[in-house]
């Protein structure tokens, strides 16, 4: 073998293959390996003339790479606790004896950030360098330019920067990749990106469900999403929703969306986001609602059985169609802002706790292109944090404050309309509940504190006494 490769990738499934083609297209020679080696042969044969080196063993693969080696692992990740071991660990274990000091191992899969921290410590101890990089954009993004969220030592990032910057999506000439922070910071931010992705998807589905119940045809709904994609809601997920609604089934001629079973899958990143939010006492009610909506959707048999037993109102939506479209647009826009406010609040909280030095403005900027949540309004989020990096909550940025003020009447009407008609809008209403709770100078938690003190002598603070001074009341006995 003459020239050594600049980059190596293990795991030639959909993401791996497309990333390889992307890296190769930027002028790098890439070595590839896959556990099932026939996949290597098929892949290389399918792309004649490209600077690809197909390898049948890991030994051959490692030897084909220039040092320090840059090895990107893109295999199935399933570990959900730092004690779990999965395919990424299996590949790392096989690689370790073959590598030299300072070689770089990158895990580009959707790994849980705590497993990334474990792997980082483990490989560092072995004299190797590790990067846990979240990659978003699906198949198309991987091929044409994803958003990449790498975590790990800044010095290792510097080595990887030329390749990562050349393959990432570009927005206004800026690559959609930055060094997120040390350790598991990159995979952590990717996890929250996915939580936000869940929120966006559920909100779009709730808008669709209202339209459907109001009697809109699938083509009408497609046209609405296509139109929305020209305005404030311009985003990849709105775009693909419009396109999905347009698609007809070749067999029946019916809209394909209406033939798809209403059971949502999920691989885990949304649930991890929920667990992490609970651990850090951060409210992410919109994202929670989105994850739970997928769970309830998957309980199809129970829902079908319950639909014949539990009653609800007959749907009767008489709102003018044009007016309804505007109202739902505003409800979706406002709820989306809340979802991002919550996700970013969680990132901020964890970043501070872990001392990761996260820059929310720069993180929002790399989500503007390449990734699944890419959207026009991420420019506004970027601006908001560039103007005030200490913003307590995205809702308080002047631009978003104004949007929430202007959209809230329609938002409230949509939640009320859906509720009165028995149409579930868990994410729209959770978002509104968050907004109203966050802006309330006084919540009913005073009564809650009284209850706690009543049954458990948990004590409370008083409005007329200094903060931190605790009181207890001798409540009457109620058990006779
Ligand atoms: N699909 C997507 O849109 C996105 C996926 N991701 C993440 O990227 C990673 C790759 O995703 P995707 O391309 O969909 O592929 P999959 O998650 O379906 O993983 C398949 C790949 O993993 C390999 N693999 C599985 N088990 C092992 C093992 N024990 N040892 C070695 N290799 C193994 C397979 O090899 P073999 O061919 O031998 O079975 C194959 O190359 C995942 O972590 C995923 O979560 C991130 C962003 C988007
Ligand atoms: O990471 C991604 C995009 O950013 C993947 O598409 C992810 O697998 C989607 O998650 P889920 O399968 O849980 O819907």
XYZ file of C-alpha atoms and ligand atoms in Angstrom:
542
model
C 0.000 0.000 0.000
C 1.463 3.347 -0.977
C -0.215 6.403 0.488
C -1.584 6.143 4.021
C -5.148 7.344 4.578
C -5.970 10.638 6.292
C -9.036 9.272 8.038
C -10.554 5.922 8.936
C -14.165 4.999 9.590
C -15.567 1.877 11.211
C -19.257 1.069 10.743
C -20.569 1.263 7.215
C -24.291 1.566 7.870
C -26.277 4.527 6.569
C -24.464 7.218 8.585
C -20.988 5.745 8.184
C -21.196 5.304 4.423
C -22.415 8.838 3.866
C -19.844 10.376 6.201
C -17.092 8.514 4.347
C -18.301 9.868 1.003
C -18.459 13.346 2.498
C -14.909 13.173 3.916
C -13.560 11.701 0.671
C -15.245 14.418 -1.379
C -13.205 17.046 0.559
C -9.956 15.608 -0.723
C -9.107 13.120 2.020
C -8.230 9.470 1.487
C -10.432 7.315 3.713
C -9.925 3.747 4.975
C -13.068 1.841 5.857
C -13.897 -1.207 7.937
C -17.154 -2.914 8.875
C -17.741 -5.942 11.107
C -19.558 -7.682 8.256
C -16.801 -7.371 5.702
C -18.984 -8.020 2.642
C -20.405 -4.548 3.319
C -16.892 -3.107 2.834
C -16.530 -4.797 -0.545
C -19.972 -3.737 -1.708
C -19.375 -0.148 -0.598
C -15.977 0.204 -2.247
C -17.220 -1.488 -5.437
C -20.177 0.897 -5.571
C -17.833 3.907 -5.597
C -15.092 3.260 -8.125
C -12.473 5.961 -8.591
C -12.880 7.327 -5.100
C -9.975 7.547 -2.643
C -11.269 4.701 -0.485
C -9.278 1.877 1.072
C -11.464 -1.082 1.964
C -10.116 -3.253 4.786
C -11.108 -6.758 5.864
C -9.408 -6.753 9.256
C -8.890 -4.121 11.901
C -5.124 -4.759 11.717
C -5.114 -3.945 8.021
C -7.350 -0.924 8.684
C -5.099 0.500 11.415
C -1.960 -0.050 9.343
C -3.510 1.797 6.409
C -3.800 5.050 8.373
C -1.311 7.904 8.668
C -0.310 8.742 12.241
C -1.580 10.133 14.469
C -4.445 7.960 13.308
C -7.912 9.486 13.152
C -10.468 6.739 13.545
C -14.166 7.542 13.467
C -16.431 4.852 14.934
C -20.005 4.969 13.598
C -21.602 1.813 14.969
C -24.801 1.065 16.846
C -24.732 2.564 20.330
C -27.001 1.035 22.918
C -25.343 1.623 26.309
C -27.586 3.720 28.543
C -25.529 3.657 31.735
C -21.824 4.233 32.162
C -21.604 0.618 33.366
C -23.166 -0.779 30.169
C -20.952 -2.065 27.374
C -22.033 -1.930 23.721
C -20.698 -2.154 20.163
C -18.689 1.055 20.587
C -16.845 -0.535 23.555
C -16.347 -3.741 21.589
C -14.727 -1.835 18.728
C -12.585 0.242 21.120
C -11.335 -2.911 22.882
C -10.326 -4.434 19.555
C -8.583 -1.243 18.483
C -6.557 -0.534 21.632
C -3.820 -3.155 21.130
C -3.389 -2.033 17.531
C -3.008 1.702 18.135
C -0.046 3.928 18.964
C 0.196 6.652 21.581
C -1.703 9.840 20.629
C -3.844 8.169 17.984
C -7.345 9.644 17.994
C -10.532 7.635 18.381
C -13.810 9.432 17.635
C -17.193 8.038 18.564
C -19.681 9.699 16.222
C -22.748 7.664 17.238
C -25.545 8.715 19.549
C -23.737 7.612 22.686
C -24.913 8.474 26.171
C -22.659 11.241 27.482
C -21.693 9.317 30.613
C -20.398 6.418 28.540
C -18.386 8.991 26.597
C -16.868 10.258 29.841
C -15.968 6.702 30.839
C -14.390 6.016 27.443
C -12.535 9.319 27.511
C -10.956 8.471 30.876
C -10.187 4.909 29.778
C -8.499 5.844 26.507
C -6.598 8.738 28.073
C -5.205 6.283 30.632
C -3.983 4.181 27.679
C -2.217 7.188 26.108
C -4.831 7.534 23.367
C -6.987 10.533 22.530
C -10.773 10.375 22.445
C -13.518 12.557 21.029
C -17.206 11.926 21.626
C -18.890 13.706 18.748
C -22.621 14.013 18.239
C -23.470 14.054 14.539
C -26.860 15.183 13.279
C -28.390 15.398 9.846
C -29.384 11.844 9.049
C -28.327 10.248 5.800
C -28.466 13.422 3.698
C -26.690 15.532 6.303
C -23.932 12.971 6.718
C -23.349 13.034 2.944
C -23.699 16.755 2.238
C -22.765 18.355 5.534
C -23.971 17.500 9.037
C -23.910 19.525 12.224
C -21.168 18.084 14.420
C -20.913 18.439 18.198
C -17.493 17.206 19.302
C -16.437 17.015 22.930
C -13.041 16.148 24.395
C -9.724 17.888 24.941
C -9.296 21.179 23.047
C -5.887 20.006 21.795
C -7.450 16.936 20.152
C -10.153 19.102 18.608
C -7.412 21.233 17.025
C -6.078 18.121 15.236
C -9.541 17.145 14.011
C -10.691 20.667 13.181
C -9.630 20.759 9.489
C -11.505 17.556 8.661
C -14.565 18.349 10.784
C -14.815 21.900 9.447
C -14.498 20.749 5.858
C -17.266 18.125 6.137
C -19.731 20.119 8.259
C -22.649 22.092 6.829
C -21.967 25.804 6.313
C -24.253 28.690 7.196
C -23.173 32.203 6.204
C -19.759 30.690 5.542
C -19.482 29.386 9.125
C -19.057 25.612 9.560
C -21.701 23.940 11.713
C -19.141 22.495 14.087
C -17.366 23.903 17.127
C -15.470 22.380 19.990
C -18.380 22.019 22.407
C -16.366 21.373 25.554
C -14.377 18.724 27.408
C -15.317 15.107 28.159
C -18.905 14.182 27.401
C -20.002 17.749 26.513
C -20.400 16.989 22.790
C -22.597 13.956 23.269
C -24.504 15.768 25.987
C -25.359 18.638 23.636
C -26.322 16.142 20.914
C -28.652 14.452 23.410
C -30.413 17.749 24.129
C -30.497 18.503 20.392
C -32.439 15.266 20.037
C -34.750 16.185 22.933
C -35.516 19.448 21.133
C -35.969 17.445 17.916
C -38.640 15.389 19.722
C -40.353 18.635 20.828
C -40.363 20.110 17.319
C -41.729 16.907 15.803
C -44.529 16.552 18.347
C -45.582 20.194 17.985
C -45.832 19.769 14.220
C -47.880 16.603 14.732
C -50.257 18.434 17.073
C -50.781 21.160 14.456
C -51.478 18.455 11.850
C -53.959 16.737 14.184
C -55.932 19.932 14.749
C -56.126 20.528 10.991
C -57.137 16.941 10.403
C -59.908 17.177 12.987
C -61.032 20.458 11.442
C -61.591 18.646 8.154
C -58.536 19.772 6.133
C -57.457 17.400 3.373
C -53.917 16.037 3.347
C -53.127 18.187 0.320
C -54.416 21.274 2.124
C -52.217 20.462 5.090
C -49.206 19.916 2.842
C -49.830 23.346 1.315
C -49.987 24.925 4.793
C -46.660 23.411 5.842
C -45.105 24.401 2.524
C -46.283 27.969 3.061
C -45.069 28.007 6.662
C -41.713 26.933 5.380
C -41.390 30.316 3.701
C -41.819 32.262 6.952
C -40.885 32.307 10.647
C -41.299 28.542 10.920
C -38.891 27.790 8.062
C -37.141 24.608 9.120
C -36.131 21.195 7.896
C -38.835 19.462 9.957
C -41.632 21.710 8.608
C -40.249 21.171 5.108
C -40.208 17.368 5.347
C -43.631 17.332 6.995
C -45.074 19.180 3.987
C -43.307 16.839 1.604
C -44.419 13.759 3.585
C -48.048 14.906 3.452
C -47.843 15.376 -0.327
C -46.572 11.855 -0.894
C -49.048 9.363 -2.347
C -48.876 5.609 -1.928
C -48.186 4.081 -5.372
C -50.316 1.023 -4.544
C -53.505 2.763 -3.432
C -53.041 6.364 -4.542
C -53.847 7.443 -0.980
C -51.674 9.854 1.023
C -48.914 7.658 2.448
C -49.047 9.459 5.819
C -52.619 8.275 6.327
C -51.543 4.674 5.749
C -48.760 4.783 8.345
C -49.610 3.210 11.714
C -49.775 5.837 14.462
C -47.168 4.191 16.722
C -44.004 6.277 17.197
C -40.619 4.666 17.722
C -37.761 6.067 19.751
C -34.216 4.972 20.319
C -33.574 6.619 23.677
C -32.043 10.083 23.386
C -35.364 11.756 24.244
C -35.803 9.627 27.346
C -32.203 10.325 28.413
C -32.967 14.046 28.103
C -35.951 13.639 30.429
C -33.967 11.720 33.003
C -31.172 14.259 32.924
C -33.622 17.146 33.319
C -35.187 15.447 36.341
C -31.739 14.844 37.865
C -30.930 18.534 37.463
C -34.373 19.852 38.461
C -34.826 21.641 35.137
C -38.314 21.897 33.654
C -38.517 20.651 30.069
C -42.261 20.082 29.990
C -42.600 20.459 26.196
C -39.898 17.861 25.566
C -41.406 15.667 28.308
C -44.780 15.885 26.615
C -43.186 14.939 23.302
C -41.468 11.857 24.711
C -44.608 10.810 26.569
C -46.722 11.355 23.457
C -44.495 8.842 21.642
C -44.919 6.396 24.535
C -48.729 6.733 24.533
C -48.805 6.444 20.748
C -46.970 3.152 20.966
C -49.705 1.762 23.266
C -51.979 1.357 20.290
C -53.945 -1.678 21.534
C -54.830 0.018 24.838
C -55.833 3.194 23.027
C -58.055 1.375 20.579
C -59.743 -0.481 23.457
C -60.147 2.716 25.495
C -61.603 4.570 22.507
C -64.783 2.497 22.849
C -65.062 3.035 26.619
C -63.861 6.519 27.544
C -66.049 9.348 26.359
C -65.148 12.796 25.044
C -66.770 15.641 23.171
C -67.783 15.389 19.518
C -65.378 17.420 17.422
C -67.032 20.576 16.174
C -64.584 23.133 14.809
C -66.330 25.948 13.000
C -63.436 28.436 12.883
C -62.781 29.888 9.450
C -60.004 27.808 7.853
C -57.697 30.741 7.114
C -58.114 32.051 10.636
C -57.440 28.614 12.108
C -54.228 28.282 10.092
C -52.985 31.603 11.493
C -53.907 30.638 15.063
C -52.218 27.231 14.843
C -49.158 28.846 13.266
C -48.860 31.133 16.267
C -49.424 28.304 18.756
C -46.703 26.291 17.052
C -44.262 29.200 16.900
C -44.773 30.131 20.552
C -44.563 26.515 21.745
C -41.390 25.992 19.717
C -39.776 28.959 21.450
C -40.698 27.435 24.815
C -39.242 24.068 23.824
C -35.906 25.660 22.872
C -35.960 27.820 26.014
C -36.283 24.636 28.068
C -33.639 22.662 26.183
C -31.169 25.531 26.366
C -31.906 26.020 30.063
C -30.970 22.383 30.614
C -27.746 22.778 28.624
C -26.885 25.906 30.614
C -27.558 24.186 33.940
C -25.510 21.095 33.115
C -22.747 23.156 31.532
C -22.361 25.134 34.732
C -22.573 22.045 36.934
C -19.898 20.242 34.915
C -17.845 23.383 34.325
C -17.861 22.686 30.589
C -17.681 26.363 29.582
C -20.521 25.973 27.082
C -21.366 28.846 24.757
C -25.105 28.723 24.032
C -24.857 31.231 21.180
C -22.241 29.186 19.371
C -24.170 25.970 20.015
C -27.334 27.508 18.540
C -25.225 28.704 15.587
C -24.051 25.189 14.687
C -27.647 23.978 14.755
C -28.570 26.469 11.998
C -27.458 24.038 9.314
C -26.941 20.347 8.720
C -28.928 18.975 11.646
C -32.501 17.775 11.955
C -33.607 20.838 13.964
C -32.083 23.352 11.543
C -34.386 26.330 11.335
C -34.466 29.982 10.432
C -35.243 31.033 13.987
C -31.950 29.583 15.235
C -30.410 32.766 13.820
C -32.496 34.662 16.378
C -31.399 32.341 19.177
C -27.783 32.813 18.139
C -28.277 36.600 18.194
C -30.010 36.440 21.570
C -27.041 34.733 23.242
C -24.474 36.770 21.309
C -26.139 39.903 22.703
C -26.467 38.518 26.228
C -24.509 35.379 27.021
C -26.020 35.393 30.544
C -29.618 35.366 29.372
C -31.563 33.693 32.208
C -34.137 32.245 29.819
C -34.585 32.543 26.056
C -38.132 33.848 26.588
C -36.641 36.996 28.135
C -34.717 38.011 25.020
C -36.461 41.114 23.562
C -37.176 39.459 20.203
C -38.713 36.328 21.728
C -40.544 38.305 24.424
C -42.216 40.230 21.624
C -43.107 37.099 19.634
C -44.600 35.468 22.725
C -46.581 38.582 23.470
C -47.945 38.792 19.918
C -48.726 35.088 19.491
C -50.129 34.265 22.889
C -53.797 35.088 22.247
C -53.891 32.682 19.318
C -51.827 30.149 21.266
C -54.339 30.222 24.139
C -57.265 29.937 21.730
C -55.735 26.910 20.021
C -55.109 25.121 23.329
C -58.656 25.948 24.433
C -60.179 24.917 21.103
C -58.309 21.623 21.040
C -59.150 20.899 24.672
C -62.844 21.663 24.205
C -62.915 19.355 21.187
C -61.050 16.541 22.924
C -58.025 16.794 20.605
C -54.847 15.985 22.541
C -52.300 18.818 22.451
C -49.909 17.779 25.235
C -46.941 19.753 23.904
C -48.878 22.926 23.006
C -50.502 22.980 26.438
C -47.350 22.034 28.368
C -45.574 24.911 26.634
C -48.320 27.347 27.558
C -48.351 26.054 31.137
C -44.595 26.662 31.343
C -44.974 30.178 29.972
C -47.736 31.063 32.414
C -45.922 29.500 35.368
C -42.597 31.149 34.562
C -44.172 34.594 34.323
C -46.217 34.210 37.533
C -44.871 36.281 40.396
C -46.914 34.139 42.756
C -47.803 30.494 42.237
C -50.071 28.345 44.427
C -47.037 26.688 46.011
C -47.890 28.518 49.237
C -50.759 26.078 49.751
C -48.449 23.230 48.779
C -45.987 24.315 51.458
C -48.837 24.427 53.955
C -49.777 20.858 52.994
C -46.176 19.709 53.438
C -45.918 21.368 56.786
C -49.338 19.986 57.782
C -48.533 16.331 57.196
C -44.793 16.289 57.698
C -43.693 19.386 59.645
C -41.520 20.293 56.660
C -41.651 24.024 57.574
C -42.146 27.020 55.283
C -40.938 30.562 54.712
C -43.273 33.538 55.233
C -43.897 36.433 52.867
C -43.602 38.896 55.771
C -40.357 37.529 57.281
C -36.739 37.388 55.987
C -35.917 34.779 53.312
C -34.426 31.599 54.758
C -36.212 31.886 58.112
C -38.327 28.760 58.508
C -41.658 28.428 60.321
C -43.905 25.624 61.429
C -47.575 25.759 62.343
C -49.340 23.481 64.808
C -52.063 22.384 62.398
C -55.318 20.843 63.688
C -55.559 17.082 63.958
C -57.684 15.551 61.210
C -57.501 11.820 61.900
C -60.274 11.008 64.305
N -29.498 6.921 11.328
C -29.492 8.210 11.650
O -30.236 9.036 11.094
C -28.548 8.706 12.692
C -27.809 7.835 13.465
N -26.932 8.316 14.390
C -26.117 7.400 15.187
O -25.029 6.972 14.388
C -24.672 5.610 14.707
C -24.761 4.760 13.442
O -26.097 4.842 13.006
P -26.604 4.080 11.697
O -25.733 4.431 10.558
O -28.063 4.356 11.603
O -26.321 2.554 11.992
P -26.860 1.538 13.116
O -27.098 2.271 14.388
O -27.977 0.768 12.548
O -25.580 0.604 13.321
C -25.195 -0.314 12.353
C -23.703 -0.430 12.290
O -23.168 -0.843 13.547
C -22.342 -1.999 13.332
N -22.326 -2.820 14.517
C -23.373 -3.206 15.269
N -22.969 -3.970 16.297
C -21.606 -4.074 16.191
C -20.606 -4.725 16.960
N -20.917 -5.404 18.058
N -19.335 -4.592 16.557
C -19.013 -3.884 15.456
N -19.920 -3.249 14.693
C -21.209 -3.339 15.060
C -22.975 -2.660 12.150
O -22.103 -3.579 11.564
P -22.676 -4.848 10.748
O -22.892 -4.358 9.352
O -21.625 -5.852 10.857
O -23.955 -5.264 11.411
C -23.246 -1.465 11.275
O -22.107 -0.996 10.621
C -25.637 5.200 15.820
O -25.050 5.464 17.061
C -26.826 6.129 15.624
O -27.568 6.335 16.802
C -26.715 9.660 14.552
C -27.401 10.552 13.807
C -28.409 10.174 12.839
O -29.907 11.491 16.131
C -30.671 11.522 15.203
C -30.931 12.786 14.481
O -30.444 13.875 15.151
C -31.369 10.266 14.788
O -32.167 10.441 13.683
C -32.059 9.613 15.926
O -31.866 8.232 15.794
C -33.537 9.882 15.990
O -34.015 9.479 17.224
P -35.278 8.516 17.439
O -35.009 7.242 16.663
O -35.332 8.304 18.910
O -36.470 9.240 16.867
